[in-house]
Amino acid sequence: IIGARGLQCLPCAFGLLKQLKELNLFESQIGEEACNALCTCLPDWSNLEVLSLDKNRLNNQCCVMLANAMRGNTTMKALNLRINSDIDEEGLGNFVQVLRNGETIEGITSSNHQLVIRANVSRMPPELQRLIRINERSIHISKDQMIRKKVAMVMFRGGFTTNHLARMPVGLMPFLIHFMGDPENAIEMNH
C-alpha cells in the first residue's frame, strides 16, 4: 500500500519512474491528498499509458485534479477508476475535456484520441460515453477519422445541417472552412 505518504515522495523518484508505462495503485488507500501528489507528476509523465486507481478512496474532487493533470496528455490509453464509491457522474464529467479539449477544431485535434476511462458508476455522462466509444475504435480507425467523428459530435452534435452553419459563431468560420476544405475531413452534409 502506497497511500498519501508514499505518493508525496513520488516527485523525488520521478526521474526513475519516468520510463514506467503502467502504474497499478489498486487498493492503495489513495484519497484526495495522495491524488494531489500523484497529479503533480502526471503532466510530465509522457510515457505512462495505463494508470489503475481501482478500489481506492477517490472522489469527485480527485476526478477534477486528475482531469486537470491529464489535459494535453495524448499518450495515456487507460485510466481505471472502478470501485471508488465516492465518484459519480459529476466527477467523471471532468474527463470530457481530456477527450475533446474544448469546443474548437484545433482543441479537438490536440486532445487524447486513445484514452479509455473505466469506472463503475450508475450512470456515465452521455458525452463521455460517446467520446470513449470513439477512442475505443482507435485500433480500427485512423486518428483523422476519430478527429472527424469528435468534431462532428461536438461542433455539430453528430450531424451537419445548414442550420448548424447559420447558428455558428462567425469566429469559427475560418477554422471550419479550413477543416472542411481538407478532403480527409469531409463531413456528410444534411439539408
Tab-separated table of C-alpha atoms in Angstrom:
chain	number	residue	atom	x	y	z
A	1	ILE	CA	0.000	0.000	0.000
A	2	ILE	CA	1.495	3.294	-1.095
A	3	GLY	CA	-1.031	5.754	0.323
A	4	ALA	CA	-0.614	9.519	0.700
A	5	ARG	CA	2.799	9.440	2.336
A	6	GLY	CA	4.336	7.263	-0.358
A	7	LEU	CA	2.855	9.310	-3.175
A	8	GLN	CA	4.230	12.509	-1.645
A	9	CYS	CA	7.694	11.026	-2.223
A	10	LEU	CA	6.794	10.298	-5.848
A	11	PRO	CA	8.251	13.560	-7.218
A	12	CYS	CA	11.608	12.598	-5.674
A	13	ALA	CA	11.577	9.279	-7.503
A	14	PHE	CA	10.094	10.779	-10.633
A	15	GLY	CA	13.318	10.501	-12.629
A	16	LEU	CA	13.280	6.745	-12.102
A	17	LEU	CA	9.560	6.374	-12.704
A	18	LYS	CA	9.507	8.482	-15.847
A	19	GLN	CA	10.104	5.413	-18.025
A	20	LEU	CA	7.235	3.483	-16.448
A	21	LYS	CA	4.391	2.739	-18.885
A	22	GLU	CA	1.912	1.254	-16.430
A	23	LEU	CA	1.237	2.181	-12.814
A	24	ASN	CA	-1.118	-0.006	-10.810
A	25	LEU	CA	-2.163	1.540	-7.496
A	26	PHE	CA	-5.022	-0.890	-6.828
A	27	GLU	CA	-6.273	-0.734	-3.241
A	28	SER	CA	-3.586	1.722	-2.100
A	29	GLN	CA	-5.862	3.836	0.103
A	30	ILE	CA	-5.397	6.843	-2.169
A	31	GLY	CA	-7.593	9.779	-1.233
A	32	GLU	CA	-7.505	13.497	-2.079
A	33	GLU	CA	-4.098	14.201	-0.540
A	34	ALA	CA	-2.358	11.306	-2.289
A	35	CYS	CA	-4.205	12.034	-5.531
A	36	ASN	CA	-2.948	15.613	-5.416
A	37	ALA	CA	0.644	14.331	-5.012
A	38	LEU	CA	0.178	11.960	-7.954
A	39	CYS	CA	-1.276	14.750	-10.091
A	40	THR	CA	1.845	16.885	-9.655
A	41	CYS	CA	3.753	14.266	-11.676
A	42	LEU	CA	1.171	13.374	-14.320
A	43	PRO	CA	1.635	16.340	-16.710
A	44	ASP	CA	5.292	15.436	-17.301
A	45	TRP	CA	4.833	11.675	-17.257
A	46	SER	CA	4.883	11.288	-21.026
A	47	ASN	CA	5.443	7.510	-21.188
A	48	LEU	CA	2.612	6.498	-18.864
A	49	GLU	CA	-0.045	4.605	-20.814
A	50	VAL	CA	-2.084	2.919	-18.072
A	51	LEU	CA	-2.993	4.302	-14.651
A	52	SER	CA	-5.012	1.962	-12.441
A	53	LEU	CA	-6.567	3.572	-9.400
A	54	ASP	CA	-9.218	0.934	-8.743
A	55	LYS	CA	-10.532	0.383	-5.199
A	56	ASN	CA	-9.193	3.489	-3.501
A	57	ARG	CA	-10.796	6.421	-1.694
A	58	LEU	CA	-11.098	8.684	-4.728
A	59	ASN	CA	-13.952	11.173	-5.012
A	60	ASN	CA	-15.232	13.813	-7.438
A	61	GLN	CA	-12.542	16.292	-6.353
A	62	CYS	CA	-9.921	13.688	-7.262
A	63	CYS	CA	-11.529	13.493	-10.732
A	64	VAL	CA	-11.122	17.267	-11.072
A	65	MET	CA	-7.434	17.008	-10.119
A	66	LEU	CA	-6.782	14.034	-12.411
A	67	ALA	CA	-8.571	15.625	-15.374
A	68	ASN	CA	-6.639	18.887	-14.943
A	69	ALA	CA	-3.352	16.987	-14.694
A	70	MET	CA	-4.163	14.940	-17.808
A	71	ARG	CA	-5.102	17.848	-20.077
A	72	GLY	CA	-2.757	17.825	-23.008
A	73	ASN	CA	-1.734	14.201	-22.371
A	74	THR	CA	-2.076	12.304	-25.631
A	75	THR	CA	-0.251	9.091	-24.682
A	76	MET	CA	-2.392	7.670	-21.880
A	77	LYS	CA	-4.518	4.764	-23.066
A	78	ALA	CA	-6.360	3.632	-19.934
A	79	LEU	CA	-7.493	5.201	-16.688
A	80	ASN	CA	-9.129	2.744	-14.317
A	81	LEU	CA	-11.301	4.231	-11.570
A	82	ARG	CA	-13.523	1.266	-10.668
A	83	ILE	CA	-14.623	0.596	-7.086
A	84	ASN	CA	-14.295	4.197	-5.902
A	85	SER	CA	-17.749	4.665	-4.401
A	86	ASP	CA	-17.452	8.451	-3.996
A	87	ILE	CA	-17.052	9.044	-7.740
A	88	ASP	CA	-20.278	9.737	-9.591
A	89	GLU	CA	-21.450	11.087	-12.943
A	90	GLU	CA	-20.476	14.637	-11.983
A	91	GLY	CA	-16.899	13.619	-11.171
A	92	LEU	CA	-16.469	11.630	-14.379
A	93	GLY	CA	-17.804	14.560	-16.402
A	94	ASN	CA	-14.491	16.327	-15.778
A	95	PHE	CA	-12.744	13.926	-18.155
A	96	VAL	CA	-14.748	15.130	-21.167
A	97	GLN	CA	-12.226	17.969	-21.611
A	98	VAL	CA	-9.361	15.463	-21.702
A	99	LEU	CA	-11.001	13.574	-24.571
A	100	ARG	CA	-12.075	16.607	-26.582
A	101	ASN	CA	-10.023	19.545	-25.239
A	102	GLY	CA	-12.529	22.333	-25.706
A	103	GLU	CA	-15.046	23.050	-28.396
A	104	THR	CA	-12.761	24.196	-31.175
A	105	ILE	CA	-11.496	22.152	-34.078
A	106	GLU	CA	-7.911	22.848	-33.005
A	107	GLY	CA	-8.683	21.812	-29.433
A	108	ILE	CA	-10.380	18.616	-30.518
A	109	THR	CA	-7.478	17.817	-32.847
A	110	SER	CA	-4.973	18.116	-29.991
A	111	SER	CA	-6.971	16.016	-27.497
A	112	ASN	CA	-6.364	12.426	-26.420
A	113	HIS	CA	-7.678	10.003	-29.054
A	114	GLN	CA	-6.826	6.726	-27.354
A	115	LEU	CA	-7.739	7.119	-23.677
A	116	VAL	CA	-10.449	4.832	-22.319
A	117	ILE	CA	-11.801	5.520	-18.838
A	118	ARG	CA	-13.284	2.678	-16.850
A	119	ALA	CA	-15.447	3.321	-13.816
A	120	ASN	CA	-18.417	1.648	-12.231
A	121	VAL	CA	-20.951	4.369	-11.645
A	122	SER	CA	-24.682	4.028	-12.046
A	123	ARG	CA	-24.671	6.475	-14.945
A	124	MET	CA	-21.750	7.733	-17.011
A	125	PRO	CA	-22.163	11.170	-18.636
A	126	PRO	CA	-23.547	10.573	-22.167
A	127	GLU	CA	-20.944	12.768	-23.884
A	128	LEU	CA	-18.134	10.945	-22.079
A	129	GLN	CA	-19.632	7.607	-23.167
A	130	ARG	CA	-19.680	8.735	-26.807
A	131	LEU	CA	-16.081	10.013	-26.657
A	132	ILE	CA	-14.871	6.791	-25.040
A	133	ARG	CA	-16.643	4.750	-27.746
A	134	ILE	CA	-14.821	6.782	-30.412
A	135	ASN	CA	-11.489	6.264	-28.628
A	136	GLU	CA	-12.144	2.522	-28.224
A	137	ARG	CA	-12.195	2.308	-32.014
A	138	SER	CA	-8.612	3.613	-32.194
A	139	ILE	CA	-7.345	0.205	-33.283
A	140	HIS	CA	-9.886	0.072	-36.122
A	141	ILE	CA	-9.941	3.636	-37.475
A	142	SER	CA	-7.295	6.260	-38.120
A	143	LYS	CA	-6.596	9.230	-35.876
A	144	ASP	CA	-8.014	11.504	-38.599
A	145	GLN	CA	-11.273	9.543	-38.629
A	146	MET	CA	-11.520	9.846	-34.834
A	147	ILE	CA	-10.933	13.586	-35.039
A	148	ARG	CA	-13.658	13.916	-37.676
A	149	LYS	CA	-16.083	11.932	-35.515
A	150	LYS	CA	-15.317	14.105	-32.478
A	151	VAL	CA	-15.643	17.327	-34.472
A	152	ALA	CA	-18.993	16.171	-35.874
A	153	MET	CA	-20.160	15.167	-32.388
A	154	VAL	CA	-19.011	18.310	-30.564
A	155	MET	CA	-19.450	21.017	-33.166
A	156	PHE	CA	-22.497	19.654	-34.954
A	157	ARG	CA	-23.990	17.289	-32.361
A	158	GLY	CA	-23.384	14.302	-34.621
A	159	GLY	CA	-24.512	15.701	-37.974
A	160	PHE	CA	-24.103	18.834	-40.013
A	161	THR	CA	-27.010	20.820	-41.379
A	162	THR	CA	-27.327	24.268	-42.889
A	163	ASN	CA	-28.952	25.307	-39.595
A	164	HIS	CA	-25.704	24.485	-37.788
A	165	LEU	CA	-23.837	26.716	-40.189
A	166	ALA	CA	-26.322	29.567	-39.718
A	167	ARG	CA	-26.026	29.403	-35.913
A	168	MET	CA	-22.249	29.058	-35.807
A	169	PRO	CA	-20.210	31.931	-34.311
A	170	VAL	CA	-18.558	33.936	-37.081
A	171	GLY	CA	-15.138	33.487	-35.450
A	172	LEU	CA	-15.324	29.733	-36.106
A	173	MET	CA	-15.943	30.126	-39.841
A	174	PRO	CA	-12.267	30.315	-40.933
A	175	PHE	CA	-11.459	27.180	-38.935
A	176	LEU	CA	-14.468	25.350	-40.332
A	177	ILE	CA	-13.613	26.327	-43.902
A	178	HIS	CA	-10.011	25.203	-43.394
A	179	PHE	CA	-11.150	21.964	-41.748
A	180	MET	CA	-13.779	21.130	-44.362
A	181	GLY	CA	-11.512	22.194	-47.230
A	182	ASP	CA	-9.249	19.266	-46.471
A	183	PRO	CA	-10.569	16.225	-48.413
A	184	GLU	CA	-9.632	13.988	-45.468
A	185	ASN	CA	-12.120	15.849	-43.248
A	186	ALA	CA	-15.229	15.629	-45.411
A	187	ILE	CA	-18.378	15.722	-43.279
A	188	GLU	CA	-21.647	14.492	-44.686
A	189	MET	CA	-23.943	17.463	-45.260
A	190	ASN	CA	-27.643	17.167	-44.485
A	191	HIS	CA	-30.126	19.830	-45.585
